[in-house]
mmCIF file of C-alpha atoms and ligand atoms in Angstrom:
data_model
loop_
_atom_site.group_PDB
_atom_site.id
_atom_site.type_symbol
_atom_site.label_atom_id
_atom_site.label_comp_id
_atom_site.label_asym_id
_atom_site.label_seq_id
_atom_site.Cartn_x
_atom_site.Cartn_y
_atom_site.Cartn_z
ATOM 1 C CA MET A 14 7.248 -14.937 29.651
ATOM 2 C CA GLY A 15 4.555 -12.650 28.214
ATOM 3 C CA ARG A 16 1.562 -13.586 26.171
ATOM 4 C CA ARG A 17 1.866 -16.054 23.302
ATOM 5 C CA ILE A 18 -1.208 -15.567 21.182
ATOM 6 C CA LEU A 19 -2.328 -16.974 17.847
ATOM 7 C CA PHE A 20 -4.843 -15.200 15.646
ATOM 8 C CA LEU A 21 -6.761 -17.777 13.693
ATOM 9 C CA GLY A 22 -9.535 -17.185 11.210
ATOM 10 C CA PRO A 23 -10.572 -17.194 7.591
ATOM 11 C CA PRO A 24 -8.860 -15.007 4.991
ATOM 12 C CA GLY A 25 -10.402 -11.563 5.283
ATOM 13 C CA GLY A 26 -11.417 -12.329 8.839
ATOM 14 C CA GLY A 27 -9.617 -9.281 10.213
ATOM 15 C CA LYS A 28 -6.653 -11.055 11.791
ATOM 16 C CA GLY A 29 -4.065 -8.543 10.619
ATOM 17 C CA THR A 30 -6.095 -5.473 11.596
ATOM 18 C CA GLN A 31 -6.879 -6.766 15.073
ATOM 19 C CA ALA A 32 -3.408 -8.212 15.633
ATOM 20 C CA LYS A 33 -1.857 -4.780 15.026
ATOM 21 C CA MET A 34 -4.199 -3.224 17.627
ATOM 22 C CA VAL A 35 -3.500 -5.952 20.186
ATOM 23 C CA ARG A 36 0.242 -5.663 19.559
ATOM 24 C CA ARG A 37 0.130 -2.007 20.547
ATOM 25 C CA ALA A 38 -1.752 -2.841 23.735
ATOM 26 C CA LEU A 39 0.451 -5.750 24.782
ATOM 27 C CA GLY A 40 3.813 -4.596 23.438
ATOM 28 C CA VAL A 41 4.699 -7.950 21.888
ATOM 29 C CA PRO A 42 5.843 -8.381 18.264
ATOM 30 C CA HIS A 43 3.273 -9.137 15.592
ATOM 31 C CA VAL A 44 4.540 -12.057 13.521
ATOM 32 C CA SER A 45 2.549 -12.354 10.307
ATOM 33 C CA THR A 46 3.686 -14.983 7.830
ATOM 34 C CA GLY A 47 1.567 -13.319 5.119
ATOM 35 C CA ASP A 48 3.376 -9.989 5.679
ATOM 36 C CA MET A 49 6.776 -11.695 5.822
ATOM 37 C CA LEU A 50 6.097 -13.572 2.589
ATOM 38 C CA ARG A 51 4.893 -10.409 0.835
ATOM 39 C CA GLU A 52 8.057 -8.611 1.973
ATOM 40 C CA ALA A 53 10.180 -11.476 0.672
ATOM 41 C CA MET A 54 8.359 -11.367 -2.677
ATOM 42 C CA ALA A 55 8.763 -7.590 -2.931
ATOM 43 C CA SER A 56 12.486 -7.852 -2.213
ATOM 44 C CA GLY A 57 12.919 -10.583 -4.807
ATOM 45 C CA SER A 58 14.777 -12.842 -2.378
ATOM 46 C CA ASP A 59 15.186 -16.548 -2.991
ATOM 47 C CA LEU A 60 12.360 -17.276 -0.525
ATOM 48 C CA GLY A 61 10.181 -14.642 -2.204
ATOM 49 C CA ARG A 62 10.658 -16.158 -5.629
ATOM 50 C CA ARG A 63 9.818 -19.613 -4.328
ATOM 51 C CA ALA A 64 6.737 -18.395 -2.435
ATOM 52 C CA GLU A 65 5.247 -16.395 -5.292
ATOM 53 C CA ALA A 66 3.848 -19.309 -7.261
ATOM 54 C CA TYR A 67 1.857 -20.471 -4.245
ATOM 55 C CA VAL A 68 0.688 -17.138 -2.856
ATOM 56 C CA SER A 69 -0.516 -15.882 -6.236
ATOM 57 C CA VAL A 70 -2.978 -18.761 -6.612
ATOM 58 C CA GLY A 71 -3.973 -18.950 -2.951
ATOM 59 C CA ASP A 72 -2.164 -22.178 -2.110
ATOM 60 C CA LEU A 73 -0.178 -22.626 1.065
ATOM 61 C CA VAL A 74 3.542 -22.068 0.742
ATOM 62 C CA PRO A 75 5.359 -25.352 1.582
ATOM 63 C CA ASP A 76 5.588 -25.987 5.314
ATOM 64 C CA GLU A 77 9.378 -26.224 5.455
ATOM 65 C CA LEU A 78 9.715 -22.684 4.086
ATOM 66 C CA VAL A 79 7.270 -21.039 6.501
ATOM 67 C CA VAL A 80 8.392 -23.108 9.480
ATOM 68 C CA ALA A 81 12.002 -21.989 8.908
ATOM 69 C CA LEU A 82 10.852 -18.374 8.533
ATOM 70 C CA VAL A 83 8.871 -18.403 11.789
ATOM 71 C CA GLU A 84 11.526 -20.321 13.684
ATOM 72 C CA GLU A 85 14.110 -17.707 12.752
ATOM 73 C CA ARG A 86 11.730 -14.864 13.667
ATOM 74 C CA LEU A 87 10.765 -16.276 17.077
ATOM 75 C CA ALA A 88 14.415 -16.844 17.975
ATOM 76 C CA ARG A 89 15.029 -13.087 17.851
ATOM 77 C CA GLU A 90 15.383 -11.262 21.120
ATOM 78 C CA ASP A 91 12.191 -9.211 20.878
ATOM 79 C CA ALA A 92 10.101 -12.398 20.837
ATOM 80 C CA ALA A 93 11.553 -13.639 24.125
ATOM 81 C CA GLY A 94 8.847 -11.796 26.052
ATOM 82 C CA GLY A 95 5.932 -13.132 24.026
ATOM 83 C CA TYR A 96 4.500 -12.724 20.549
ATOM 84 C CA LEU A 97 1.379 -12.551 18.508
ATOM 85 C CA LEU A 98 1.266 -15.027 15.650
ATOM 86 C CA ASP A 99 -0.963 -14.161 12.689
ATOM 87 C CA GLY A 100 -1.452 -16.689 9.903
ATOM 88 C CA PHE A 101 0.859 -19.354 11.340
ATOM 89 C CA PRO A 102 0.310 -22.203 12.075
ATOM 90 C CA ARG A 103 -2.115 -22.675 9.214
ATOM 91 C CA ASN A 104 -2.309 -26.475 9.131
ATOM 92 C CA LEU A 105 -1.656 -29.403 11.454
ATOM 93 C CA PRO A 106 1.937 -30.110 10.339
ATOM 94 C CA GLN A 107 2.840 -26.456 11.027
ATOM 95 C CA ALA A 108 1.191 -26.652 14.469
ATOM 96 C CA GLU A 109 3.147 -29.801 15.224
ATOM 97 C CA ALA A 110 6.389 -28.182 14.041
ATOM 98 C CA LEU A 111 5.765 -25.193 16.314
ATOM 99 C CA ALA A 112 5.107 -27.474 19.281
ATOM 100 C CA GLU A 113 8.281 -29.388 18.511
ATOM 101 C CA VAL A 114 10.422 -26.256 18.474
ATOM 102 C CA LEU A 115 8.860 -24.371 21.394
ATOM 103 C CA GLY A 116 6.987 -27.057 23.293
ATOM 104 C CA ASP A 117 3.380 -27.108 24.332
ATOM 105 C CA GLU A 118 3.876 -23.688 25.881
ATOM 106 C CA ALA A 119 4.300 -22.107 22.450
ATOM 107 C CA LEU A 120 0.779 -20.655 22.601
ATOM 108 C CA ASP A 121 -1.347 -19.711 25.597
ATOM 109 C CA THR A 122 -4.410 -18.359 23.798
ATOM 110 C CA ILE A 123 -5.880 -18.841 20.350
ATOM 111 C CA VAL A 124 -8.185 -16.054 19.209
ATOM 112 C CA TYR A 125 -10.524 -17.406 16.572
ATOM 113 C CA LEU A 126 -12.236 -14.664 14.576
ATOM 114 C CA ASP A 127 -15.518 -16.021 13.354
ATOM 115 C CA VAL A 128 -16.882 -14.387 10.185
ATOM 116 C CA ASP A 129 -19.363 -15.897 7.777
ATOM 117 C CA GLU A 130 -18.495 -16.672 4.212
ATOM 118 C CA ASP A 131 -20.570 -14.021 2.389
ATOM 119 C CA GLU A 132 -19.097 -11.295 4.560
ATOM 120 C CA ILE A 133 -15.560 -12.564 3.907
ATOM 121 C CA ILE A 134 -15.976 -12.536 0.153
ATOM 122 C CA ALA A 135 -17.436 -9.028 0.247
ATOM 123 C CA ARG A 136 -14.564 -7.769 2.433
ATOM 124 C CA LEU A 137 -11.864 -9.320 0.280
ATOM 125 C CA LEU A 138 -13.319 -7.978 -2.949
ATOM 126 C CA LYS A 139 -13.405 -4.527 -1.364
ATOM 127 C CA ARG A 140 -9.793 -4.908 -0.165
ATOM 128 C CA ALA A 141 -8.836 -5.919 -3.705
ATOM 129 C CA GLN A 142 -10.026 -2.541 -4.964
ATOM 130 C CA ILE A 143 -8.272 -0.597 -2.211
ATOM 131 C CA GLU A 144 -4.962 -2.430 -1.762
ATOM 132 C CA GLY A 145 -4.641 -4.214 -5.059
ATOM 133 C CA ARG A 146 -3.260 -7.385 -3.481
ATOM 134 C CA ALA A 147 -2.630 -9.841 -6.288
ATOM 135 C CA ASP A 148 -4.310 -12.723 -4.435
ATOM 136 C CA ASP A 149 -7.570 -10.826 -3.790
ATOM 137 C CA ASN A 150 -9.488 -11.822 -6.925
ATOM 138 C CA GLU A 151 -12.657 -13.883 -6.778
ATOM 139 C CA GLU A 152 -11.187 -17.175 -7.961
ATOM 140 C CA THR A 153 -8.229 -17.012 -5.588
ATOM 141 C CA ILE A 154 -10.469 -15.904 -2.722
ATOM 142 C CA ARG A 155 -12.676 -18.976 -3.199
ATOM 143 C CA HIS A 156 -9.623 -21.196 -3.274
ATOM 144 C CA ARG A 157 -8.194 -19.614 -0.110
ATOM 145 C CA LEU A 158 -11.521 -20.312 1.607
ATOM 146 C CA GLU A 159 -11.355 -23.964 0.551
ATOM 147 C CA VAL A 160 -7.821 -24.198 1.873
ATOM 148 C CA PHE A 161 -8.995 -22.585 5.117
ATOM 149 C CA HIS A 162 -11.811 -25.102 5.592
ATOM 150 C CA GLY A 163 -9.682 -28.092 4.630
ATOM 151 C CA GLU A 164 -6.382 -27.254 6.316
ATOM 152 C CA THR A 165 -6.737 -24.479 8.877
ATOM 153 C CA GLU A 166 -10.127 -25.117 10.472
ATOM 154 C CA PRO A 167 -8.972 -28.458 11.980
ATOM 155 C CA LEU A 168 -6.662 -26.405 14.221
ATOM 156 C CA ILE A 169 -9.711 -25.289 16.215
ATOM 157 C CA ALA A 170 -10.185 -28.853 17.454
ATOM 158 C CA TYR A 171 -6.412 -29.374 17.769
ATOM 159 C CA TYR A 172 -6.050 -26.449 20.195
ATOM 160 C CA GLY A 173 -9.206 -27.374 22.119
ATOM 161 C CA ASP A 174 -9.984 -25.281 25.168
ATOM 162 C CA ARG A 175 -7.242 -22.732 24.491
ATOM 163 C CA VAL A 176 -9.450 -21.383 21.665
ATOM 164 C CA ARG A 177 -11.533 -18.254 22.302
ATOM 165 C CA ARG A 178 -14.147 -17.848 19.608
ATOM 166 C CA ILE A 179 -14.834 -14.179 18.916
ATOM 167 C CA ASP A 180 -17.623 -12.761 16.780
ATOM 168 C CA GLY A 181 -15.624 -11.110 13.996
ATOM 169 C CA THR A 182 -18.473 -9.004 12.611
ATOM 170 C CA GLY A 183 -19.240 -5.392 13.454
ATOM 171 C CA SER A 184 -16.956 -2.383 13.699
ATOM 172 C CA VAL A 185 -13.190 -2.752 14.091
ATOM 173 C CA GLU A 186 -13.501 -1.139 17.567
ATOM 174 C CA ASP A 187 -16.287 -3.484 18.694
ATOM 175 C CA ILE A 188 -14.310 -6.535 17.636
ATOM 176 C CA TYR A 189 -11.216 -5.200 19.378
ATOM 177 C CA CYS A 190 -13.199 -4.737 22.609
ATOM 178 C CA ARG A 191 -14.395 -8.344 22.461
ATOM 179 C CA ILE A 192 -10.826 -9.567 21.991
ATOM 180 C CA ALA A 193 -9.438 -7.352 24.761
ATOM 181 C CA LEU A 194 -12.098 -8.672 27.167
ATOM 182 C CA GLU A 195 -11.246 -12.267 26.323
ATOM 183 C CA LEU A 196 -7.530 -11.699 26.693
ATOM 184 C CA ALA A 197 -8.056 -10.063 30.080
ATOM 185 C CA SER A 198 -10.100 -12.929 31.490
HETATM 186 P P1 ADP B 222 -5.225 -14.123 4.221
HETATM 187 O O1 ADP B 222 -5.424 -14.609 5.612
HETATM 188 O O2 ADP B 222 -6.097 -12.970 3.869
HETATM 189 O O3 ADP B 222 -5.254 -15.204 3.174
HETATM 190 P P2 ADP B 222 -2.320 -13.822 4.653
HETATM 191 O O4 ADP B 222 -1.581 -12.563 4.476
HETATM 192 O O5 ADP B 222 -2.373 -14.428 6.013
HETATM 193 O O6 ADP B 222 -3.783 -13.479 4.123
HETATM 194 O O7 ADP B 222 -1.772 -14.946 3.646
HETATM 195 C C1 ADP B 222 -1.625 -14.710 2.267
HETATM 196 C C2 ADP B 222 -1.005 -15.922 1.588
HETATM 197 O O8 ADP B 222 0.312 -16.159 2.104
HETATM 198 C C3 ADP B 222 -1.738 -17.253 1.781
HETATM 199 O O9 ADP B 222 -2.797 -17.428 0.862
HETATM 200 C C4 ADP B 222 -0.596 -18.259 1.561
HETATM 201 O O10 ADP B 222 -0.309 -18.418 0.179
HETATM 202 C C5 ADP B 222 0.592 -17.562 2.181
HETATM 203 N N1 ADP B 222 0.769 -17.933 3.608
HETATM 204 C C6 ADP B 222 0.620 -17.118 4.691
HETATM 205 N N2 ADP B 222 0.857 -17.776 5.829
HETATM 206 C C7 ADP B 222 1.159 -19.052 5.484
HETATM 207 C C8 ADP B 222 1.479 -20.237 6.212
HETATM 208 N N3 ADP B 222 1.539 -20.252 7.554
HETATM 209 N N4 ADP B 222 1.718 -21.373 5.517
HETATM 210 C C9 ADP B 222 1.681 -21.389 4.186
HETATM 211 N N5 ADP B 222 1.372 -20.324 3.426
HETATM 212 C C10 ADP B 222 1.113 -19.159 4.058
#
C-alpha cells in the first residue's frame, strides 16, 4: 500500500496546487471533491444539479452525496496503491464515514496548510479575477471561511499526531519543498 495523504486547509490555502505537484512526485491519484463536483456541475448530471445550490453559496454539499462520490472513486483500481485526498473529509461525519469504509488505515499523513485569513481572502479575490469561479466572490469567500472554522478545523484535533502543519505562505516552490521534506521524514 502506498501513501494515503489528506490535504487539509482553508479555502484558498493552496491545497489543489500543492496536491497536483505531490501527485506527480508520488504517482498516486489526486482525488479532489471540489474538482469532481465542478465536473459534475459542468456535465449537468443529477449529482451536479443537486450540488450546485450548495457550492454556489459556499455551503457544504450534503455528506451522503460526497461520501458516495469518494467511496466510488477510491474503489477504482488506480487508488489501490494509495491516493491523495484534497477537500475530503471536510467535517467530522465525513471523517467517520471514511474510517468506516476504509478503516483507521485510510490516511497515514494529514498535511495541514496553514495560511492566515487576510492572505486567503486576497488570494481568492485574485483567483476570482483569473479563473472566474462562481464561488470566489467576497460574500461566499467569507462564508466558506466560517464553514472551514466551524466544520473543517476540528479535524486537526481529530487526526491528532498524524497532522503535519506546514507554513502555507511563500512561493509555490518553497511550500512544495516544505511538504516534500515532511512527507519524506
Ligand atoms: P475551496 O477549498 O477553495 O473552497 P474546493 O474546490 O475544495 O475549494 O471546494 C469548493 C466547494 O465544493 C465547497 O465550498 C463545497 O461547496 C464543495 N465541496 C468540496 N468538497 C466538499 C466536501 N468534502 N463536502 C462537502 N462539500 C464539498
